[in-house]
Amino acid sequence: MIRHPGASAIVPFVSDPLGDDPQILLLKQYRYAAEQYLYEIPAGRLDAGEDPRDCAVRELREETGCTATQMDFLFTMFTTPGFTDERIHLFMAAGLERGETAHEADEFMTLETVTLSYALQLIQKGEIKDAKTALGILFAAGFRAGR
Amino acid sequence: MIRHPGASAIVPFVSDPLGDDPQILLLKQYRYAAEQYLYEIPAGRLDAGEDPRDCAVRELREETGCTATQMDFLFTMFTTPGFTDERIHLFMAAGLERGETAHEADEFMTLETVTLSYALQLIQKGEIKDAKTALGILFAAGFRAGR
């Protein structure tokens, strides 16, 4: 069994989540394990002793350059409980303000703004393949954005 | 990076998926990695060279004793592409016929029949924590069962 420190992931809304077809941010990055570019929401591992919410705030800033006035906990998922204790704490961010990204320049990561309805289409068509991303968007859309 | 043969998982509908609040099957099993009982949909690893659909049919039969007249592919998810190539092929089964379970008697696994609306409540409340299970149910509910 593989021990993992856990992670936080964030569905970042760049317009009012309760508005008509709000917009969210998606990262597109090359994943060697998947051997392809994947759409993903911002996410990263907890530092030792770090609170999941603090990690969510930090990862959102590092990966998108944004700070959020609102960071709501959605739920905690086990990625694959048959062989690891990895759990991802999912959050939804709103009231974003743009800033500078903190991570190193990385040619393999781009940031896209898409509407929630388009993101749902990407899930339906199998083009969003990352579990935390599809699950975070479906959860936020179904239970928080009134879709 | 951890190599994984891949797996299939099945959302098993025991009544018409397009009917009014259809019923699905859920397993409840103890997971040592999670240190708790988790609700899960039937799932298991591909045998060497096994087709994902054949695996879905086999796992559904082994874990629930059911055969399905309909086994529709939903999509393929990467469980955690940061550190493994594990992908789970998600299916939706309908037209179930009950039979005998093929797995060994296992006191840590029980089978429950719940309505889709109840399963969605369990996801919303964070009581379904397994990623493939929450994602499979949300996907099937949103894109196939007309919820």
Short mmCIF file of C-alpha atoms in Angstrom, two decimals:
data_model
loop_
_atom_site.label_atom_id
_atom_site.label_comp_id
_atom_site.label_asym_id
_atom_site.label_seq_id
_atom_site.Cartn_x
_atom_site.Cartn_y
_atom_site.Cartn_z
CA MET A 1 0.00 0.00 0.00
CA ILE A 2 1.38 3.37 -1.01
CA ARG A 3 1.28 6.15 1.57
CA HIS A 4 0.57 9.63 0.27
CA PRO A 5 0.44 12.94 2.18
CA GLY A 6 -2.82 13.94 0.49
CA ALA A 7 -3.55 16.82 -1.82
CA SER A 8 -5.93 19.69 -2.43
CA ALA A 9 -7.57 20.53 -5.75
CA ILE A 10 -9.61 23.58 -6.67
CA VAL A 11 -12.38 24.29 -9.21
CA PRO A 12 -11.65 27.98 -9.93
CA PHE A 13 -14.67 30.08 -10.97
CA VAL A 14 -13.71 33.32 -12.71
CA SER A 15 -17.31 34.57 -12.78
CA ASP A 16 -20.24 34.20 -10.37
CA PRO A 17 -20.85 30.42 -9.92
CA LEU A 18 -24.59 31.11 -9.70
CA GLY A 19 -24.62 33.22 -12.86
CA ASP A 20 -25.73 32.08 -16.30
CA ASP A 21 -23.09 29.59 -17.53
CA PRO A 22 -20.17 30.75 -15.37
CA GLN A 23 -16.56 30.49 -16.49
CA ILE A 24 -13.87 28.34 -14.89
CA LEU A 25 -10.11 27.98 -15.31
CA LEU A 26 -8.54 24.76 -16.59
CA LEU A 27 -4.88 23.83 -16.85
CA LYS A 28 -3.65 21.79 -19.76
CA GLN A 29 -0.45 19.96 -18.99
CA TYR A 30 1.61 17.10 -20.30
CA ARG A 31 1.52 14.06 -18.03
CA TYR A 32 4.21 11.49 -18.59
CA ALA A 33 2.22 8.75 -16.82
CA ALA A 34 -0.70 9.34 -19.18
CA GLU A 35 1.54 10.02 -22.19
CA GLN A 36 -0.67 12.91 -23.23
CA TYR A 37 -1.83 16.41 -22.40
CA LEU A 38 -4.58 16.39 -19.81
CA TYR A 39 -7.05 19.04 -18.73
CA GLU A 40 -6.75 19.44 -14.99
CA ILE A 41 -7.89 21.73 -12.24
CA PRO A 42 -5.14 23.30 -10.09
CA ALA A 43 -3.94 20.84 -7.45
CA GLY A 44 -0.96 19.88 -5.39
CA ARG A 45 0.30 17.95 -2.41
CA LEU A 46 -0.04 19.08 1.16
CA ASP A 47 3.16 20.23 2.78
CA ALA A 48 3.93 18.53 6.10
CA GLY A 49 1.27 19.59 8.60
CA GLU A 50 -0.43 21.90 6.10
CA ASP A 51 -4.16 22.50 6.33
CA PRO A 52 -5.99 21.39 3.14
CA ARG A 53 -7.55 24.83 2.72
CA ASP A 54 -4.18 26.59 3.03
CA CYS A 55 -2.82 24.17 0.44
CA ALA A 56 -5.74 24.98 -1.88
CA VAL A 57 -5.08 28.73 -1.56
CA ARG A 58 -1.36 28.22 -2.18
CA GLU A 59 -1.76 25.88 -5.16
CA LEU A 60 -4.34 28.13 -6.79
CA ARG A 61 -1.93 31.06 -6.52
CA GLU A 62 1.11 29.10 -7.65
CA GLU A 63 -0.56 27.48 -10.65
CA THR A 64 -2.87 30.25 -11.86
CA GLY A 65 -1.56 33.40 -10.20
CA CYS A 66 -5.02 33.99 -8.73
CA THR A 67 -6.20 34.69 -5.24
CA ALA A 68 -9.79 33.93 -4.27
CA THR A 69 -12.08 35.81 -1.91
CA GLN A 70 -14.09 32.60 -1.45
CA MET A 71 -12.72 29.07 -1.00
CA ASP A 72 -15.48 26.55 -0.26
CA PHE A 73 -14.78 22.95 0.70
CA LEU A 74 -16.67 20.49 -1.50
CA PHE A 75 -15.65 17.03 -0.34
CA THR A 76 -12.75 14.60 0.07
CA MET A 77 -12.20 11.78 -2.39
CA PHE A 78 -10.02 8.68 -2.30
CA THR A 79 -8.28 8.47 -5.67
CA THR A 80 -7.87 4.70 -5.71
CA PRO A 81 -8.39 3.13 -2.30
CA GLY A 82 -7.40 -0.35 -3.49
CA PHE A 83 -3.73 0.54 -3.38
CA THR A 84 -3.09 3.94 -1.85
CA ASP A 85 -4.37 6.12 1.00
CA GLU A 86 -4.15 9.19 -1.25
CA ARG A 87 -7.06 11.51 -0.66
CA ILE A 88 -7.77 14.75 -2.48
CA HIS A 89 -9.63 17.55 -0.75
CA LEU A 90 -11.76 19.33 -3.33
CA PHE A 91 -12.55 23.02 -3.09
CA MET A 92 -14.37 25.56 -5.18
CA ALA A 93 -12.87 29.04 -5.52
CA ALA A 94 -14.76 32.19 -6.44
CA GLY A 95 -14.12 35.91 -6.49
CA LEU A 96 -10.78 35.45 -8.23
CA GLU A 97 -8.23 38.20 -8.60
CA ARG A 98 -5.45 37.75 -11.10
CA GLY A 99 -1.82 38.06 -10.09
CA GLU A 100 1.51 36.59 -11.05
CA THR A 101 2.01 32.83 -11.21
CA ALA A 102 4.61 31.63 -8.73
CA HIS A 103 5.74 28.44 -10.45
CA GLU A 104 8.66 28.23 -12.82
CA ALA A 105 8.00 28.95 -16.47
CA ASP A 106 6.78 25.62 -17.82
CA GLU A 107 6.17 25.18 -21.51
CA PHE A 108 4.07 22.10 -20.79
CA MET A 109 1.35 23.93 -18.85
CA THR A 110 -1.20 26.36 -20.28
CA LEU A 111 -4.18 28.03 -18.66
CA GLU A 112 -7.57 28.15 -20.38
CA THR A 113 -10.81 29.89 -19.46
CA VAL A 114 -13.89 27.88 -20.45
CA THR A 115 -17.58 28.06 -19.70
CA LEU A 116 -18.99 25.50 -17.29
CA SER A 117 -21.26 24.14 -20.04
CA TYR A 118 -18.23 23.61 -22.29
CA ALA A 119 -16.35 21.86 -19.48
CA LEU A 120 -19.35 19.55 -19.00
CA GLN A 121 -19.27 18.77 -22.72
CA LEU A 122 -15.57 17.94 -22.45
CA ILE A 123 -16.40 15.50 -19.65
CA GLN A 124 -19.29 13.95 -21.58
CA LYS A 125 -17.07 13.46 -24.64
CA GLY A 126 -14.30 11.90 -22.56
CA GLU A 127 -11.89 14.75 -23.20
CA ILE A 128 -11.52 15.56 -19.53
CA LYS A 129 -9.94 12.33 -18.28
CA ASP A 130 -8.47 13.27 -14.96
CA ALA A 131 -10.65 11.95 -12.14
CA LYS A 132 -10.33 14.86 -9.69
CA THR A 133 -11.04 17.32 -12.50
CA ALA A 134 -14.14 15.59 -13.88
CA LEU A 135 -15.42 14.89 -10.39
CA GLY A 136 -14.75 18.39 -9.08
CA ILE A 137 -16.50 20.02 -12.03
CA LEU A 138 -19.50 17.65 -11.93
CA PHE A 139 -19.82 18.11 -8.16
CA ALA A 140 -19.58 21.91 -8.35
CA ALA A 141 -21.93 22.06 -11.33
CA GLY A 142 -24.53 19.75 -9.83
CA PHE A 143 -24.51 20.77 -6.21
CA ARG A 144 -23.19 24.35 -6.09
CA ALA A 145 -23.78 26.09 -9.40
CA GLY A 146 -27.35 24.88 -9.82
CA ARG A 147 -26.83 23.10 -13.15
CA MET B 1 5.87 6.16 -11.81
CA ILE B 2 3.71 3.18 -10.93
CA ARG B 3 2.55 1.02 -13.83
CA HIS B 4 -0.94 -0.44 -13.54
CA PRO B 5 -2.76 -2.81 -15.91
CA GLY B 6 -5.93 -0.72 -15.81
CA ALA B 7 -9.35 -1.59 -14.48
CA SER B 8 -13.02 -1.55 -15.34
CA ALA B 9 -15.81 -0.26 -13.11
CA ILE B 10 -19.54 -0.52 -13.57
CA VAL B 11 -22.54 1.55 -12.46
CA PRO B 12 -25.17 -1.22 -12.20
CA PHE B 13 -28.78 -0.13 -12.76
CA VAL B 14 -31.32 -2.62 -11.43
CA SER B 15 -34.25 -0.71 -12.96
CA ASP B 16 -34.68 1.27 -16.18
CA PRO B 17 -32.04 4.08 -16.13
CA LEU B 18 -34.53 6.38 -17.87
CA GLY B 19 -37.29 5.61 -15.40
CA ASP B 20 -38.36 7.80 -12.50
CA ASP B 21 -35.52 7.65 -9.93
CA PRO B 22 -33.95 4.34 -10.99
CA GLN B 23 -32.20 2.01 -8.56
CA ILE B 24 -28.53 1.10 -8.59
CA LEU B 25 -26.35 -1.39 -6.73
CA LEU B 26 -23.57 -0.28 -4.41
CA LEU B 27 -20.98 -2.36 -2.61
CA LYS B 28 -19.86 -1.44 0.86
CA GLN B 29 -16.45 -2.81 1.70
CA TYR B 30 -13.67 -2.27 4.18
CA ARG B 31 -10.60 -0.67 2.63
CA TYR B 32 -7.41 -0.90 4.63
CA ALA B 33 -5.80 2.00 2.75
CA ALA B 34 -8.73 4.22 3.70
CA GLU B 35 -9.13 2.67 7.15
CA GLN B 36 -12.90 2.65 6.75
CA TYR B 37 -15.84 1.13 4.94
CA LEU B 38 -16.37 2.73 1.54
CA TYR B 39 -19.30 2.68 -0.84
CA GLU B 40 -18.02 1.51 -4.21
CA ILE B 41 -19.33 0.38 -7.54
CA PRO B 42 -18.17 -3.05 -8.76
CA ALA B 43 -14.67 -2.85 -10.25
CA GLY B 44 -11.54 -4.83 -10.81
CA ARG B 45 -8.30 -5.07 -12.71
CA LEU B 46 -7.98 -6.20 -16.28
CA ASP B 47 -6.45 -9.63 -16.75
CA ALA B 48 -3.51 -9.72 -19.18
CA GLY B 49 -4.83 -8.86 -22.63
CA GLU B 50 -8.43 -8.62 -21.41
CA ASP B 51 -10.84 -6.26 -23.15
CA PRO B 52 -12.21 -3.62 -20.72
CA ARG B 53 -15.80 -4.57 -21.57
CA ASP B 54 -15.14 -8.26 -20.89
CA CYS B 55 -13.57 -7.26 -17.60
CA ALA B 56 -16.66 -5.18 -16.73
CA VAL B 57 -18.96 -8.14 -17.46
CA ARG B 58 -16.77 -10.48 -15.40
CA GLU B 59 -16.37 -8.13 -12.43
CA LEU B 60 -20.08 -7.35 -12.32
CA ARG B 61 -20.84 -11.08 -12.19
CA GLU B 62 -18.12 -11.87 -9.66
CA GLU B 63 -18.96 -9.05 -7.27
CA THR B 64 -22.76 -8.88 -7.53
CA GLY B 65 -23.77 -12.17 -9.14
CA CYS B 66 -25.55 -10.24 -11.88
CA THR B 67 -25.40 -10.45 -15.63
CA ALA B 68 -26.45 -7.46 -17.73
CA THR B 69 -28.21 -7.39 -21.09
CA GLN B 70 -26.74 -3.92 -21.65
CA MET B 71 -23.20 -2.75 -20.91
CA ASP B 72 -22.55 0.79 -22.18
CA PHE B 73 -19.12 2.40 -22.13
CA LEU B 74 -19.16 5.78 -20.40
CA PHE B 75 -15.56 7.03 -20.44
CA THR B 76 -12.02 6.35 -19.28
CA MET B 77 -10.53 8.18 -16.32
CA PHE B 78 -6.99 8.52 -15.00
CA THR B 79 -7.16 7.97 -11.26
CA THR B 80 -4.12 10.05 -10.38
CA PRO B 81 -1.94 10.88 -13.39
CA GLY B 82 0.74 12.57 -11.32
CA PHE B 83 2.15 9.23 -10.21
CA THR B 84 0.52 6.29 -11.97
CA ASP B 85 -0.73 5.35 -15.43
CA GLU B 86 -3.75 3.64 -13.86
CA ARG B 87 -6.86 4.22 -15.90
CA ILE B 88 -10.36 3.01 -15.10
CA HIS B 89 -12.81 2.29 -17.88
CA LEU B 90 -16.28 3.20 -16.66
CA PHE B 91 -19.39 1.38 -17.85
CA MET B 92 -23.06 1.49 -17.10
CA ALA B 93 -24.96 -1.81 -16.87
CA ALA B 94 -28.70 -2.24 -17.33
CA GLY B 95 -31.14 -5.11 -17.72
CA LEU B 96 -29.61 -6.97 -14.77
CA GLU B 97 -30.40 -10.58 -13.96
CA ARG B 98 -29.46 -11.90 -10.56
CA GLY B 99 -27.34 -15.02 -10.18
CA GLU B 100 -24.74 -16.36 -7.77
CA THR B 101 -21.73 -14.31 -6.78
CA ALA B 102 -18.46 -15.92 -7.83
CA HIS B 103 -16.10 -14.35 -5.30
CA GLU B 104 -15.15 -15.96 -2.04
CA ALA B 105 -17.42 -15.34 0.91
CA ASP B 106 -16.17 -12.03 2.28
CA GLU B 107 -17.59 -10.68 5.48
CA PHE B 108 -16.25 -7.22 4.66
CA MET B 109 -18.37 -6.71 1.53
CA THR B 110 -22.11 -6.11 1.43
CA LEU B 111 -24.39 -5.25 -1.47
CA GLU B 112 -27.00 -2.48 -1.20
CA THR B 113 -29.73 -1.35 -3.57
CA VAL B 114 -30.30 2.41 -3.47
CA THR B 115 -32.17 4.92 -5.58
CA LEU B 116 -30.12 7.17 -7.83
CA SER B 117 -31.38 10.23 -5.97
CA TYR B 118 -30.19 8.73 -2.67
CA ALA B 119 -26.78 7.93 -4.21
CA LEU B 120 -26.52 11.55 -5.35
CA GLN B 121 -27.32 12.67 -1.79
CA LEU B 122 -24.55 10.40 -0.49
CA ILE B 123 -22.12 12.07 -2.90
CA GLN B 124 -23.29 15.56 -1.97
CA LYS B 125 -22.87 14.78 1.74
CA GLY B 126 -19.39 13.36 1.18
CA GLU B 127 -20.45 9.83 2.17
CA ILE B 128 -19.45 8.36 -1.18
CA LYS B 129 -15.71 9.05 -1.13
CA ASP B 130 -14.34 6.74 -3.77
CA ALA B 131 -13.48 8.71 -6.91
CA LYS B 132 -14.56 6.16 -9.55
CA THR B 133 -17.85 5.61 -7.70
CA ALA B 134 -18.78 9.28 -7.30
CA LEU B 135 -17.64 10.06 -10.84
CA GLY B 136 -19.39 7.07 -12.42
CA ILE B 137 -22.66 7.87 -10.68
CA LEU B 138 -22.52 11.61 -11.48
CA PHE B 139 -21.61 10.87 -15.10
CA ALA B 140 -24.37 8.30 -15.55
CA ALA B 141 -26.91 10.49 -13.75
CA GLY B 142 -26.04 13.64 -15.66
CA PHE B 143 -25.43 12.30 -19.14
CA ARG B 144 -27.34 9.00 -19.39
CA ALA B 145 -30.19 8.92 -16.93
CA GLY B 146 -31.42 12.41 -17.68
CA ARG B 147 -31.08 13.77 -14.15
#
